[in-house]
mmCIF file of C-alpha atoms in Angstrom:
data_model
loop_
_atom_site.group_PDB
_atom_site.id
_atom_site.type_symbol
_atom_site.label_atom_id
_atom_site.label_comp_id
_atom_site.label_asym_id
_atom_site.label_seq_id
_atom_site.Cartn_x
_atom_site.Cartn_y
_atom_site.Cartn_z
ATOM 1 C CA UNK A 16 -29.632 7.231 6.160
ATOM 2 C CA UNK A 17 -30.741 9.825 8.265
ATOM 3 C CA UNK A 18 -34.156 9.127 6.681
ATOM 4 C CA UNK A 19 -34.677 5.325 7.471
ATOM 5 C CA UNK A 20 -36.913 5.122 10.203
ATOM 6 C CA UNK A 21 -34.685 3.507 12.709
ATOM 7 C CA UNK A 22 -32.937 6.804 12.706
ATOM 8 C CA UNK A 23 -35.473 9.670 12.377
ATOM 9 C CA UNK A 24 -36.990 8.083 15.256
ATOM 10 C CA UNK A 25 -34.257 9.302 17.464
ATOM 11 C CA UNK A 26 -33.565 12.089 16.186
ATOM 12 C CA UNK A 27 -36.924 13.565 15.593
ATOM 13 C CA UNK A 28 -35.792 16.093 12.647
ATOM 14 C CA UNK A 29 -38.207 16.992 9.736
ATOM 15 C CA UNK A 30 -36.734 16.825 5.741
ATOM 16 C CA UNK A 31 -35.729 20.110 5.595
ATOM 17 C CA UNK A 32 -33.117 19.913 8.866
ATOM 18 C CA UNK A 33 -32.278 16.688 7.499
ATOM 19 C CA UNK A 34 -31.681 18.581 4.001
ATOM 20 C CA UNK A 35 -29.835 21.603 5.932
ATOM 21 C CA UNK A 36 -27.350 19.545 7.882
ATOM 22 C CA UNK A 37 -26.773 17.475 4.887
ATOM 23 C CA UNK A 38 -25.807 20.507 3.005
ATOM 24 C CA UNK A 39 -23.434 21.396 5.784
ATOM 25 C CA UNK A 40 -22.008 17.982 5.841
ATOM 26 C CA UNK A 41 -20.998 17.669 2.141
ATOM 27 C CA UNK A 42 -19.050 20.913 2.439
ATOM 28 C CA UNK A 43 -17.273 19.443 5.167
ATOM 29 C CA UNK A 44 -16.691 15.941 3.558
ATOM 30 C CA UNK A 45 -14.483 14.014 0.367
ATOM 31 C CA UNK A 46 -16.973 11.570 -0.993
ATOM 32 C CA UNK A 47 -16.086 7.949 -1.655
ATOM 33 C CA UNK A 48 -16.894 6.581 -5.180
ATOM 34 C CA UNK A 49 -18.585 3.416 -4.800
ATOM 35 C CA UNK A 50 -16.926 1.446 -8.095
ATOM 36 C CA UNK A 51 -18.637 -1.077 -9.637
ATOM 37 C CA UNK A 52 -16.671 -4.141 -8.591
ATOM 38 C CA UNK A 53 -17.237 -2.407 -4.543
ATOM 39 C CA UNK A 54 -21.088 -1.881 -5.251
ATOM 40 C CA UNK A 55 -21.474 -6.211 -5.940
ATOM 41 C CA UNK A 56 -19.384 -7.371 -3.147
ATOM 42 C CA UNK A 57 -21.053 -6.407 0.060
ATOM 43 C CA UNK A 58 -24.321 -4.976 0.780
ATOM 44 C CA UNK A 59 -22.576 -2.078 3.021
ATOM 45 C CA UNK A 60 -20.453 -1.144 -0.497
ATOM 46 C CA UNK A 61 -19.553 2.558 1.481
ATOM 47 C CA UNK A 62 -17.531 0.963 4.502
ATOM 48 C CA UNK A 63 -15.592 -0.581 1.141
ATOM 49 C CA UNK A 64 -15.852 2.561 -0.691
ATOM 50 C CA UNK A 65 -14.344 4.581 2.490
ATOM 51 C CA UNK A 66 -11.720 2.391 3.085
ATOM 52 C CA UNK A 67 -10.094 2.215 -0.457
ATOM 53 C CA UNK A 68 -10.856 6.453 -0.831
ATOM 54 C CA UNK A 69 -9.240 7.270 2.774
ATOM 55 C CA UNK A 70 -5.526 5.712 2.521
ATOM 56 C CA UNK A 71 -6.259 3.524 5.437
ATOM 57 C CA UNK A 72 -3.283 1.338 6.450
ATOM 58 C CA UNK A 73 -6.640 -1.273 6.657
ATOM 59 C CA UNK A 74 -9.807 -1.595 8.168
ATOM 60 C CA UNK A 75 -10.739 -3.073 12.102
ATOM 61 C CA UNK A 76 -13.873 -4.958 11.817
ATOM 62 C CA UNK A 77 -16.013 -8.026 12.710
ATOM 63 C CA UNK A 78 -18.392 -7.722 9.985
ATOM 64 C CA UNK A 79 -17.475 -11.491 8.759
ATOM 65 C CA UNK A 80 -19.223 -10.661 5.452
ATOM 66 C CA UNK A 81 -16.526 -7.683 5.250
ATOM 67 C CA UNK A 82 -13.706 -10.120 6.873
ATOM 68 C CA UNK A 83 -14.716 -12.590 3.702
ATOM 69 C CA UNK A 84 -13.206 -10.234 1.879
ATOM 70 C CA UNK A 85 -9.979 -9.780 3.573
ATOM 71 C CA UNK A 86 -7.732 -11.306 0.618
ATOM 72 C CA UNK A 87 -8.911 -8.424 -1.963
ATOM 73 C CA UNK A 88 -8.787 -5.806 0.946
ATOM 74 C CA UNK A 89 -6.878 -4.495 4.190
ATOM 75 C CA UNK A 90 -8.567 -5.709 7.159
ATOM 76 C CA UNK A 91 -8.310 -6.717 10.514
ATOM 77 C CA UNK A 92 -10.423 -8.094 13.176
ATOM 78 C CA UNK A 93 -10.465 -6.134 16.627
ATOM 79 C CA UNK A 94 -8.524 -9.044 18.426
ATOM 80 C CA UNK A 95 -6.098 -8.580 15.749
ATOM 81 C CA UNK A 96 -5.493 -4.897 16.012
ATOM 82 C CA UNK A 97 -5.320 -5.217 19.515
ATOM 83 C CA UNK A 98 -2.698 -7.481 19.504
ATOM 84 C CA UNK A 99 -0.815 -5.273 17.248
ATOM 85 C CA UNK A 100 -0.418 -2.262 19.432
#
């Protein structure tokens, strides 16, 4: 991601910081697996991927492609988890 040119545009780094901090980041990180039946639903399969990997009670979002998907998975909307505090 840091590659796509939306990005690099603001933050102005060449590929080898991009590479370096990278390398930093994965020691730092758990990755999510991105299963099959996660990579067809969505086209954003890692926000899936992160929340079934991370324990989340659910996830607060207003993606309605994501909220679609709120029978197979733990979501909320922001309203909602407003509400609930």
């Amino acid at each position: 991601m840091l590659a796509y040119p939306e990005i690099s545009a603001r933050i102005d780094w060449s590929a080898a910081q991009i590479s370096a901090y990278l390398q930093l980041f994965r020691f730092n990180c758990e990755i999510a697996a991105l299963t099959d039946e996660i990579q067809n639903l969505v086209a954003d399969p890692a926000v899936l991927a992160t929340l079934t990997s991370s324990g989340a009670n659910y996830l607060v979002t207003s993606d309605q492609d994501l909220l679609l998907l709120r029978d197979r998975f733990a979501m909320v909307t922001p309203a909602e988890f407003e509400r609930s505090l």
